[in-house]
Amino acid sequence: SRGLGDVYKRQETKQSQTAPAARENIMGTMEINPLLVKLSVPMMISMLVQALYNVVDSIFVSRVNEAALTALSLAAPVQTIMSALGCGVAVGLNAAISKAIGEHNREKVRETASAAMLLSIGAYLLIALACVLGVRPYFAWQAAGQPEIAAYGVDYLQVCMLFSFGQMAQWVFDLSLIHI
């Protein structure tokens, strides 16, 4: 009777004859501590940049006037929802990519990475649609009848939402495509 080792050896021989040697993914071969550092440092820098963006933005906007800072504060929950959408898509895709890597299915990894890019485009389109349809009603409701706050808020949030493609792509590339 043949053992499991013989079956694996035949599969390896068959693969080596038909395809070039596949590069092993670091998730399965690298030691845990260096792997954590290698994968976490870029993510920490990315999150730091986002946090600093909000702080610096608030400092500069507060120099305009109080209404502008209020509008910025009212825009913050919408920006958080935008980030949550990008992060949610990326985390789900990260799980799918990790599963495909664990199965040693490189084709599925590539397909999932392609899906990640398409989903980031879809998330952006959803945000752009929400911008076109919802920003003015949102600030009309939140600004409590103060047109100056609503005007500042609409202007600011429209720019943030209509140019958020980079943010959606950043989430997907940071969390999902790091494996490839």
Coordinates of C-alpha atoms in Angstrom, one line a residue:
S1 CA 0.0 0.0 0.0
R2 CA 1.2 3.5 -0.8
G3 CA 1.4 6.1 1.8
L4 CA 0.2 9.7 1.8
G5 CA 3.8 10.8 1.3
D6 CA 3.9 9.0 -2.1
V7 CA 0.7 10.8 -3.2
Y8 CA 2.2 14.2 -2.3
K9 CA 5.5 13.4 -4.0
R10 CA 3.7 12.5 -7.2
Q11 CA 1.7 15.7 -7.1
E12 CA 4.8 17.8 -6.5
T13 CA 6.6 16.0 -9.3
K14 CA 3.6 16.6 -11.6
Q15 CA 3.4 20.3 -10.6
S16 CA 7.2 20.8 -11.1
Q17 CA 7.0 19.3 -14.6
T18 CA 4.0 21.4 -15.7
A19 CA 4.5 24.8 -14.0
P20 CA 7.4 26.8 -12.7
A21 CA 8.0 26.7 -9.0
A22 CA 5.5 28.9 -7.2
R23 CA 6.8 31.5 -4.7
E24 CA 5.8 30.5 -1.2
N25 CA 3.7 33.2 0.6
I26 CA 5.3 34.8 3.6
M27 CA 2.1 34.2 5.7
G28 CA 2.9 30.5 5.9
T29 CA 6.7 30.6 6.0
M30 CA 7.9 33.6 7.9
E31 CA 8.4 33.7 11.7
I32 CA 5.5 35.4 13.5
N33 CA 7.4 38.4 15.1
P34 CA 9.1 39.6 12.0
L35 CA 5.9 39.0 10.0
L36 CA 3.9 41.1 12.5
V37 CA 6.3 43.9 12.2
K38 CA 6.4 43.7 8.4
L39 CA 2.7 43.7 8.0
S40 CA 1.7 46.0 10.9
V41 CA 4.1 48.9 10.4
P42 CA 2.6 50.0 7.0
M43 CA -0.9 49.8 8.4
M44 CA 0.0 51.8 11.5
I45 CA 1.6 54.5 9.3
S46 CA -1.5 54.6 7.2
M47 CA -3.8 55.0 10.2
L48 CA -1.5 57.7 11.7
V49 CA -1.7 59.6 8.4
Q50 CA -5.5 59.5 8.5
A51 CA -5.6 60.6 12.1
L52 CA -3.2 63.4 11.4
Y53 CA -5.3 64.5 8.4
N54 CA -8.3 65.0 10.7
V55 CA -6.3 66.9 13.3
V56 CA -4.6 69.2 10.8
D57 CA -7.8 69.7 8.9
S58 CA -9.5 70.8 12.1
I59 CA -6.7 73.2 13.0
F60 CA -6.8 74.9 9.6
V61 CA -10.6 75.0 9.4
S62 CA -10.9 76.5 12.9
R63 CA -8.9 79.5 11.6
V64 CA -11.7 80.3 9.1
N65 CA -14.5 80.6 11.6
E66 CA -16.6 78.7 14.1
A67 CA -19.2 77.8 11.5
A68 CA -16.6 76.1 9.3
L69 CA -15.4 74.0 12.2
T70 CA -19.0 73.1 13.1
A71 CA -19.5 72.0 9.5
L72 CA -16.4 69.9 9.7
S73 CA -17.6 68.3 12.9
L74 CA -20.9 67.5 11.2
A75 CA -19.1 65.9 8.3
A76 CA -17.0 63.6 10.5
P77 CA -19.7 60.9 11.0
V78 CA -20.2 60.6 7.2
Q79 CA -16.4 60.4 6.7
T80 CA -16.4 57.6 9.4
I81 CA -19.1 55.7 7.5
M82 CA -17.0 56.1 4.3
S83 CA -14.0 54.6 6.1
A84 CA -16.1 51.8 7.5
L85 CA -17.3 50.9 4.1
G86 CA -13.8 50.7 2.7
C87 CA -12.5 48.9 5.7
G88 CA -15.4 46.4 5.7
V89 CA -14.9 45.5 2.1
A90 CA -11.1 45.2 2.6
V91 CA -11.5 43.0 5.7
G92 CA -13.9 40.6 3.9
L93 CA -11.6 40.4 0.9
N94 CA -8.6 39.9 3.2
A95 CA -10.4 36.8 4.7
A96 CA -11.1 35.5 1.2
I97 CA -7.6 36.0 0.1
S98 CA -6.2 34.4 3.3
K99 CA -8.4 31.4 2.7
A100 CA -7.2 31.0 -0.9
I101 CA -3.6 31.3 0.2
G102 CA -4.2 28.6 2.8
E103 CA -5.6 26.4 0.1
H104 CA -2.6 27.1 -2.0
N105 CA -4.9 28.3 -4.8
R106 CA -3.0 31.1 -6.5
E107 CA -5.6 31.5 -9.2
K108 CA -8.3 32.1 -6.6
V109 CA -6.0 34.7 -4.9
R110 CA -5.6 36.5 -8.2
E111 CA -9.4 36.4 -8.8
T112 CA -10.1 37.7 -5.3
A113 CA -7.6 40.5 -5.8
S114 CA -9.4 41.5 -9.0
A115 CA -12.7 41.4 -7.1
A116 CA -11.1 43.7 -4.5
M117 CA -10.4 46.3 -7.1
L118 CA -13.9 46.0 -8.5
L119 CA -15.4 46.3 -5.1
S120 CA -13.4 49.4 -4.3
I121 CA -14.8 50.9 -7.4
G122 CA -18.3 49.9 -6.4
A123 CA -17.8 51.4 -2.9
Y124 CA -16.7 54.6 -4.5
L125 CA -19.7 54.7 -6.8
L126 CA -22.0 54.1 -3.8
I127 CA -20.3 57.0 -2.0
A128 CA -20.6 59.3 -5.0
L129 CA -24.3 58.5 -5.4
A130 CA -24.8 59.2 -1.7
C131 CA -23.0 62.5 -2.2
V132 CA -25.2 63.6 -5.1
L133 CA -28.4 62.5 -3.4
G134 CA -27.8 63.0 0.3
V135 CA -25.3 65.7 1.3
R136 CA -27.6 68.7 0.9
P137 CA -30.5 67.0 2.8
Y138 CA -28.1 65.8 5.5
F139 CA -26.7 69.3 6.2
A140 CA -30.2 70.9 6.0
W141 CA -31.2 68.6 8.8
Q142 CA -28.0 68.8 10.8
A143 CA -27.2 72.5 10.5
A144 CA -30.5 73.4 12.3
G145 CA -31.4 76.2 10.0
Q146 CA -28.0 77.9 9.9
P147 CA -27.2 78.4 6.2
E148 CA -23.6 79.3 6.7
I149 CA -22.8 75.9 8.4
A150 CA -24.8 74.1 5.8
A151 CA -22.9 75.8 2.9
Y152 CA -19.5 75.1 4.4
G153 CA -20.5 71.5 5.2
V154 CA -21.9 70.8 1.7
D155 CA -18.8 72.2 0.0
Y156 CA -16.4 70.3 2.3
L157 CA -18.3 66.9 2.2
Q158 CA -18.9 67.0 -1.5
V159 CA -15.1 67.3 -2.1
C160 CA -14.4 64.5 0.3
M161 CA -17.0 62.2 -1.1
L162 CA -16.5 62.8 -4.8
F163 CA -12.7 62.4 -4.5
S164 CA -12.8 59.4 -2.2
F165 CA -11.7 56.9 -4.8
G166 CA -8.2 57.0 -3.4
Q167 CA -9.4 56.3 0.1
M168 CA -11.4 53.2 -1.1
A169 CA -8.4 52.0 -3.1
Q170 CA -6.1 52.6 -0.1
W171 CA -8.2 50.5 2.2
V172 CA -8.3 47.6 -0.3
F173 CA -4.6 47.7 -1.1
D174 CA -3.6 48.1 2.6
L175 CA -5.7 45.3 3.9
S176 CA -6.4 42.9 1.1
L177 CA -3.6 43.0 -1.5
I178 CA -0.8 42.8 1.0
H179 CA -0.7 39.1 0.6
I180 CA 0.1 39.1 -3.1

